[in-house]
Short mmCIF file of C-alpha atoms and ligand atoms in Angstrom, two decimals:
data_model
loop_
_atom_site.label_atom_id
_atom_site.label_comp_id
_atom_site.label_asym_id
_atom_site.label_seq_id
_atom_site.Cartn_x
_atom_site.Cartn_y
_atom_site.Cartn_z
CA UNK B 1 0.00 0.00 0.00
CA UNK B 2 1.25 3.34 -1.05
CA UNK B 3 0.73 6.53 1.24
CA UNK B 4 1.96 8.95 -1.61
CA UNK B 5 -0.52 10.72 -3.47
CA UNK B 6 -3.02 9.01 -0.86
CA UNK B 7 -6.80 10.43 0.45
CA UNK B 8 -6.48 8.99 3.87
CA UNK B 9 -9.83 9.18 6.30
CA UNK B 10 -8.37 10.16 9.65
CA UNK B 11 -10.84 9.77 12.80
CA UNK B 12 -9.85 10.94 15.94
CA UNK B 13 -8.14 13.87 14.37
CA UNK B 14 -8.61 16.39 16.95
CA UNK B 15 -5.82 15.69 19.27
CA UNK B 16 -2.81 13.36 20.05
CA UNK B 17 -2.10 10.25 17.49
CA UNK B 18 -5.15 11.33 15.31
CA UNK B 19 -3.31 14.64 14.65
CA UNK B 20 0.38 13.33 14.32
CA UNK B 21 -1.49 10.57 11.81
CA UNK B 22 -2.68 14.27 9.72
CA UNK B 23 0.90 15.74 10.28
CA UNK B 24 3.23 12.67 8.72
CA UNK B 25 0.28 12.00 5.93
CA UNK B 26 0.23 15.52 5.36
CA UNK B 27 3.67 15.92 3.22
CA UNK B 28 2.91 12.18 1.25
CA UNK B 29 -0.71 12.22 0.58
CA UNK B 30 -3.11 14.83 -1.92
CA UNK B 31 -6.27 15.07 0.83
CA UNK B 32 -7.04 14.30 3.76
CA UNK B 33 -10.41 14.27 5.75
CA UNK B 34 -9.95 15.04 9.03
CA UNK B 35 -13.23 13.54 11.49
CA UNK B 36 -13.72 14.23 15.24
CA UNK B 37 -16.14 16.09 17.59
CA UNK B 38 -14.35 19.37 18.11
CA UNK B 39 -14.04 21.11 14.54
CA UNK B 40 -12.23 24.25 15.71
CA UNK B 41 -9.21 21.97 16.75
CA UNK B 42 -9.39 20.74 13.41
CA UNK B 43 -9.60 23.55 11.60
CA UNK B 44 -6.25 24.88 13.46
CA UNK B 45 -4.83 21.38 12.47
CA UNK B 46 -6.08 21.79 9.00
CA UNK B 47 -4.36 25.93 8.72
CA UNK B 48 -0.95 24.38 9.95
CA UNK B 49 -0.90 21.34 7.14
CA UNK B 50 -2.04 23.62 4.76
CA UNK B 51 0.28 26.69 5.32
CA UNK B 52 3.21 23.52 5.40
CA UNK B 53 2.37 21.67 2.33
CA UNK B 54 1.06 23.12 -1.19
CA UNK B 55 -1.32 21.57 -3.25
CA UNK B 56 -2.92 19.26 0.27
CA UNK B 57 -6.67 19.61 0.01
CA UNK B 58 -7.40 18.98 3.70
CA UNK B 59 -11.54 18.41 4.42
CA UNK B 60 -13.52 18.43 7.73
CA UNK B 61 -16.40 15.99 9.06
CA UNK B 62 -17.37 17.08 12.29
CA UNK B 63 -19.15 14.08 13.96
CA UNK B 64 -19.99 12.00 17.22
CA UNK B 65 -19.22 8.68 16.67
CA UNK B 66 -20.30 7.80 19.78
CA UNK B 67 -23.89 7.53 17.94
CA UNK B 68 -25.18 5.55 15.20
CA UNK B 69 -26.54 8.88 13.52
CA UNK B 70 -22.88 10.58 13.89
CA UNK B 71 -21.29 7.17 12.15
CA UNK B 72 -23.67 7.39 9.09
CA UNK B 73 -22.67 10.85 8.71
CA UNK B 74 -19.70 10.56 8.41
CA UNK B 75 -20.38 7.79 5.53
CA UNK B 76 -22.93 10.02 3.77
CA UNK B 77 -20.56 12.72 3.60
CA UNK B 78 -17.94 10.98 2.02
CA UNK B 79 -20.05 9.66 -0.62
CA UNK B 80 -21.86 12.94 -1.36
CA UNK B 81 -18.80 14.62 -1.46
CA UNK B 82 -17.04 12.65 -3.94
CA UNK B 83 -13.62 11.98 -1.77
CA UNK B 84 -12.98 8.91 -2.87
CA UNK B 85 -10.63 7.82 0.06
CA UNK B 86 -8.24 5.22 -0.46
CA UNK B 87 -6.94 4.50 3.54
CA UNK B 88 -9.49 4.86 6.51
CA UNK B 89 -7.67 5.20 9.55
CA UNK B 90 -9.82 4.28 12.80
CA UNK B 91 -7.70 6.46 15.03
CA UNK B 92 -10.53 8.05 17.58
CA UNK B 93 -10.96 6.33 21.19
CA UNK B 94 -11.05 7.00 24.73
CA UNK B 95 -10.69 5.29 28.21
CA UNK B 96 -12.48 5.06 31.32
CA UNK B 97 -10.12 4.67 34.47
CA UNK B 98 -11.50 3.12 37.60
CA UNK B 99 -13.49 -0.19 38.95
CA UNK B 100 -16.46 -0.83 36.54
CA UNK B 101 -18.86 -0.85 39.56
CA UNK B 102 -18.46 2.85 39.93
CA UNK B 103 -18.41 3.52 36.39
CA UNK B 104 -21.01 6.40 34.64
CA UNK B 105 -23.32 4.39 32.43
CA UNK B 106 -22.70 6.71 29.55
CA UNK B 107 -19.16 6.69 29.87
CA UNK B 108 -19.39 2.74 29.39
CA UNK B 109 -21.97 3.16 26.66
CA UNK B 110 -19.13 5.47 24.83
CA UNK B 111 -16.06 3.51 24.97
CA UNK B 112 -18.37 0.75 23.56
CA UNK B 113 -19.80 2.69 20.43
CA UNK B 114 -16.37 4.64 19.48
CA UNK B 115 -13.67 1.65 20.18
CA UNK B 116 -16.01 -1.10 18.76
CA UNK B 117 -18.78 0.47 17.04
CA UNK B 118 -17.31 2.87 14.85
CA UNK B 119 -14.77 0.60 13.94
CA UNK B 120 -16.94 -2.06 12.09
CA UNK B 121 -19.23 0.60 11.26
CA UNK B 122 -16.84 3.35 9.27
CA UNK B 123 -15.02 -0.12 8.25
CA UNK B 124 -18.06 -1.22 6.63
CA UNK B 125 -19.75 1.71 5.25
CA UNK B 126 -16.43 3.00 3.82
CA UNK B 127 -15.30 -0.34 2.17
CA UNK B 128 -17.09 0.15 -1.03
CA UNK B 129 -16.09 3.69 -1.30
CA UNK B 130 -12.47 2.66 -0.26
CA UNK B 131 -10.83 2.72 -4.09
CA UNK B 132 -8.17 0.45 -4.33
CA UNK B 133 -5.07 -0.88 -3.60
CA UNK B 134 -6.38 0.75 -0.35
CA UNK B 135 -5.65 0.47 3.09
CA UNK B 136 -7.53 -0.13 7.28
CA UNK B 137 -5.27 0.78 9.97
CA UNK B 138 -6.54 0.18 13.30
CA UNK B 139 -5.49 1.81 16.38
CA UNK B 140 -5.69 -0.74 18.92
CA UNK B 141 -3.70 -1.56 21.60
CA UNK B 142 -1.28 -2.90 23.84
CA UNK B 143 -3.93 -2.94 26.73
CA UNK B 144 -5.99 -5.55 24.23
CA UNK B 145 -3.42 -8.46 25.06
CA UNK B 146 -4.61 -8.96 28.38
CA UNK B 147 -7.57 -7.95 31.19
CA UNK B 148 -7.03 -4.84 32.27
CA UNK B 149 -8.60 -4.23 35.67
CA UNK B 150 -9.18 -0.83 35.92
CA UNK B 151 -9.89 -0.37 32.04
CA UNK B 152 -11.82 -3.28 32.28
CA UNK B 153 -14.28 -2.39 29.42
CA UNK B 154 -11.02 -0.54 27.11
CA UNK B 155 -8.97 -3.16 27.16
CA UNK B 156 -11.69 -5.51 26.01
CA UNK B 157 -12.74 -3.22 23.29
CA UNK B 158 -9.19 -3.08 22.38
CA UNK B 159 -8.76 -6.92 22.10
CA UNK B 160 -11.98 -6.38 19.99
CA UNK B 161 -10.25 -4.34 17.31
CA UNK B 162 -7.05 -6.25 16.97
CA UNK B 163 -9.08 -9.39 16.40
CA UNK B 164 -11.31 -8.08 14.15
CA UNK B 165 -7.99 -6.22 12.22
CA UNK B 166 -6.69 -9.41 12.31
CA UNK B 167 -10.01 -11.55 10.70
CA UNK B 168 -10.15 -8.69 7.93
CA UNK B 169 -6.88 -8.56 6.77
CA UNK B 170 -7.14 -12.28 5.66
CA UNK B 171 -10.46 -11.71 4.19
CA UNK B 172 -9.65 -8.17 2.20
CA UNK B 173 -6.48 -9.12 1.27
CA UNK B 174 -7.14 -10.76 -2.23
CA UNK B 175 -9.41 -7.68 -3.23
CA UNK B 176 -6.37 -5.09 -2.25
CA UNK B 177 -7.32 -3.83 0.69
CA UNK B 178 -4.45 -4.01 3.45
CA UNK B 179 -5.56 -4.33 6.56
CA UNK B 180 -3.34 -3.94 9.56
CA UNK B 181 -3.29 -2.46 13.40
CA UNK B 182 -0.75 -0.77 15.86
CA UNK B 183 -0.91 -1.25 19.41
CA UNK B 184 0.72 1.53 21.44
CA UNK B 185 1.50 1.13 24.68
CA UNK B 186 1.20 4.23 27.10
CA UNK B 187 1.80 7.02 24.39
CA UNK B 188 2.01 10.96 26.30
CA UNK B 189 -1.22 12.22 24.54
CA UNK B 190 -4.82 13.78 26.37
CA UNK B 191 -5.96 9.87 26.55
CA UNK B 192 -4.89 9.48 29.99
CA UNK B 193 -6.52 12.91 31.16
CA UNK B 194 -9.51 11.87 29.09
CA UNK B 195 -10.02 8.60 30.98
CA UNK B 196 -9.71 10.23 34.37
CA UNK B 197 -12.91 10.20 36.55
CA UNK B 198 -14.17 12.61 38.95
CA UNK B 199 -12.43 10.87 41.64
CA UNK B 200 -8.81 11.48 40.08
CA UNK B 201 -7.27 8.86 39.52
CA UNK B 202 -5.37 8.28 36.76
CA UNK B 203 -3.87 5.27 33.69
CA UNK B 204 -0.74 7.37 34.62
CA UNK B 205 0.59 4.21 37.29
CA UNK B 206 3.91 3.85 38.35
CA UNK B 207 6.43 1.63 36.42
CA UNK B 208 5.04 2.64 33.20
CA UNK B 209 8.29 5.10 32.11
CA UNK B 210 9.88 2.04 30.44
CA UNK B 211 7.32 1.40 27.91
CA UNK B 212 6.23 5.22 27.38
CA UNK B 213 6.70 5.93 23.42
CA UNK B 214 6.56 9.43 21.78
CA UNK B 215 3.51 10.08 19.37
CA UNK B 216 5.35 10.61 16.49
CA UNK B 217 6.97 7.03 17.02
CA UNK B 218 4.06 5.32 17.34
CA UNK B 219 2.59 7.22 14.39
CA UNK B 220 5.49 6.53 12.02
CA UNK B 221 5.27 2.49 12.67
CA UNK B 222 1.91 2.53 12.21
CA UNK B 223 2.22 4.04 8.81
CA UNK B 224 5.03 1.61 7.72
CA UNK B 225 3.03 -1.57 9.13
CA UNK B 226 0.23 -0.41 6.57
CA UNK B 227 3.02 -0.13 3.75
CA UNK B 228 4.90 -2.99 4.41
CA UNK B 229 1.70 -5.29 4.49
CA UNK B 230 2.30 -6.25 7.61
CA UNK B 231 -0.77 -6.90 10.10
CA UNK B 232 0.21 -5.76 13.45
CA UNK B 233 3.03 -3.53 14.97
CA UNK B 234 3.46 -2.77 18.63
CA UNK B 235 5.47 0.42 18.47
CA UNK B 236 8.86 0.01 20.40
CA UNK B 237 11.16 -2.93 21.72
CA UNK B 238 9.73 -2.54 25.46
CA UNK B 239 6.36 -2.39 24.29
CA UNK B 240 6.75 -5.57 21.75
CA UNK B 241 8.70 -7.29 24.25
CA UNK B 242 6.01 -6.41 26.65
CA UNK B 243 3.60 -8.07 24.47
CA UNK B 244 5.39 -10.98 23.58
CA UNK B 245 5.95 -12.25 27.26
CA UNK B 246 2.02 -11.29 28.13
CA UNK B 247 1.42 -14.23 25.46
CA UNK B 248 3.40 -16.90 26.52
CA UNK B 249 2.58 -16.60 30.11
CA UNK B 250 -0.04 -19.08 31.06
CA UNK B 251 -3.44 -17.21 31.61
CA UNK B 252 -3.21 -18.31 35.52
CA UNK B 253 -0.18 -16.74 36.34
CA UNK B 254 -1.50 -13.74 33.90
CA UNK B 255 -4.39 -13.07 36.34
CA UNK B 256 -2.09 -13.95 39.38
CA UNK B 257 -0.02 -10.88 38.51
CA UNK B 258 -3.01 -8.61 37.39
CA UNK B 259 -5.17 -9.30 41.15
CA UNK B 260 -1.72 -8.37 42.91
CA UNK B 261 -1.58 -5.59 41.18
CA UNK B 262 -4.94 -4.27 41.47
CA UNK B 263 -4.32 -4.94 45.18
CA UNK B 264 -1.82 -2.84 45.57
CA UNK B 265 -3.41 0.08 43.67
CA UNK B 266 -6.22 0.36 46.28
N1 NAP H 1 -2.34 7.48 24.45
C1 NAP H 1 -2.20 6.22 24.81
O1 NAP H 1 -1.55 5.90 25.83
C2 NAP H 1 -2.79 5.14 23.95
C3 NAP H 1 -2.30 3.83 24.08
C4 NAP H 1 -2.85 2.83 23.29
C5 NAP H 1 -3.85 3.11 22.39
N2 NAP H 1 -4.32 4.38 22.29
C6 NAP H 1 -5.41 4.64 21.34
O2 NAP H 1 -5.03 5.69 20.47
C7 NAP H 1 -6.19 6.30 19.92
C8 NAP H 1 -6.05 7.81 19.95
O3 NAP H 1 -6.03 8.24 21.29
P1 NAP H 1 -5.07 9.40 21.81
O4 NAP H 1 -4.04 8.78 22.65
O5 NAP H 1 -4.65 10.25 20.67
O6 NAP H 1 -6.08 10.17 22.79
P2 NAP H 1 -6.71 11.65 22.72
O7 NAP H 1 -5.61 12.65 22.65
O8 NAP H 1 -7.64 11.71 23.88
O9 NAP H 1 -7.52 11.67 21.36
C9 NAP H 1 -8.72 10.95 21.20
C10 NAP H 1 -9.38 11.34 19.89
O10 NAP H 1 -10.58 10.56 19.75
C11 NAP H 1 -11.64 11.44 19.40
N3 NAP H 1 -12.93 10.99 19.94
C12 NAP H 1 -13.21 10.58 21.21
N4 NAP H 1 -14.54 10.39 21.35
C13 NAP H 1 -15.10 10.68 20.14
C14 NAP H 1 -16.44 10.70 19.65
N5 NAP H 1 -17.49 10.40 20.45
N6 NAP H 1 -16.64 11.06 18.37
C15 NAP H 1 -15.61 11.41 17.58
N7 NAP H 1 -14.33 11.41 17.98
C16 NAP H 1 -14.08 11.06 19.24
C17 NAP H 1 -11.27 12.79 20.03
O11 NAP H 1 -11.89 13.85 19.29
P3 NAP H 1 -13.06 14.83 19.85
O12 NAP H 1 -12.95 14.89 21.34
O13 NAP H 1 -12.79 16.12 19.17
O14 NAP H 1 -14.32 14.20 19.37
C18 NAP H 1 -9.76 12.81 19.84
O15 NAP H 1 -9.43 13.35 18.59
C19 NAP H 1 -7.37 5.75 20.74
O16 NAP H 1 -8.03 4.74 20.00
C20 NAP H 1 -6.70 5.14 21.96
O17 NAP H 1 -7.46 4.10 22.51
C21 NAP H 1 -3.81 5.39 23.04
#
């Protein structure tokens, strides 16, 4: 899959990966739709790409895609538009931090529609529109190769996407679609401040540093994994490593380590 002279769909792009995603794609592809919540964040995104490259068309969907009306939009608008996109990039996510008992309902309800929802949704609506050879990315993540007490229902919607990223890459693959996901580990972006609660406490825990990755890192392998037809990329040795031992540890000793460490977080 080739990124130059691309039309990449970018959701999430208000903020953090989604905007680095706009940034690198900005100097390699000819548009770019940008699709998020807060437009005025994206229009400030979209003055900076354009003042930096000539010739980028950049275009703005502003949408909830926490809602099944805000997903179809975003469809419709593509295909009444005429942008012909040739990468979708499901990029826009967020966390909930804390014990699910205490969880806010509509907080649950969210995580739910934009990890999962949109996903197979924009995946689906966009496929036929998606000109090819074309290209899925995924943003998943490292949190999705284990149970995450804490995150409980975000780490489950994340084990969601890379499964599903997985299943479609075998299936698209013959009609030129490449389909493939990155799973970051804790990346500085406003996810973490997103997924606080009311009570303050934060996915910010101790003896994280080591597998902390910059944006632009995790950006840039993300990109390549889609190039290089590769399915899945976990951005940085720690975090692969990471990843690697979480899978060959038996599941018992898995959820040995996990209650002692939910212990010792209370
Ligand atoms: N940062 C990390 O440590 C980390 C690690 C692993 C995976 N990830 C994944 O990386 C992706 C990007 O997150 P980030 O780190 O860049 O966090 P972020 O800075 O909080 O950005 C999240 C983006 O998702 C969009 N979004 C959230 N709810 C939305 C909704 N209802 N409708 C439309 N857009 C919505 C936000 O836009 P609006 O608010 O403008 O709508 C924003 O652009 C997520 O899928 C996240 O799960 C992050």
């Amino acid at each position: 899959m080739k990124l130059n002279g691309s039309a990449p769909v970018i959701t999430g792009a208000s903020s953090g990966l989604g905007k680095e995603f706009a940034r690198q794609l900005a100097g390699r592809a000819d548009r770019l739709l940008l699709v998020a919540r807060r437009v005025e964040a994206m229009e400030q995104l979209k003055g900076e790409l354009v003042a930096g490259n000539s010739g980028l068309r950049v275009e703005i969907c502003g949408a909830d895609l926490g809602t099944v009306a805000g997903r179809a939009a975003v469809v419709e608008w593509v295909r009444v538009n005429g942008f012909e996109p040739d990468v979708l990039i499901n990029n826009a996510g967020l966390g909930d931090y804390g014990v699910f008992g205490a969880a806010e309902k509509e907080r649950l309800r969210e995580q739910v529609e934009v990890n999962i929802s949109a996903v197979v949704e924009l995946s689906h609506g966009l496929l036929p529109m998606l000109r090819r050879p074309g290209g899925i990315l995924n943003v998943s993540s490292l949190a999705g190769e284990l149970p995450m007490p804490d995150l409980a229902v975000y780490g489950a919607s994340k084990a969601f996407v890379t499964s599903f990223s997985e299943a479609l890459a075998v299936e698209l693959a013959e009609e030129g679609v490449t389909v493939a996901c990155v799973c970051p580990g804790p990346t500085p972006t406003n996810f973490g401040s997103n997924a606080r609660r009311a009570d303050g406490a934060d996915t910010n825990r101790s003896g994280q540093d080591f597998l902390k990755q910059p944006p632009e890192k995790v950006v840039a392998e993300g990109l390549r994994v889609l190039e290089t037809g590769r399915t899945r990329v976990f951005p940085g040795g720690s975090v692969a490593l990471v990843a690697l031992v979480f899978r060959l540890m038996p599941r018992p000793m898995l959820r040995w380590l996990l209650r002692r460490r939910f212990r010792a977080g209370r």
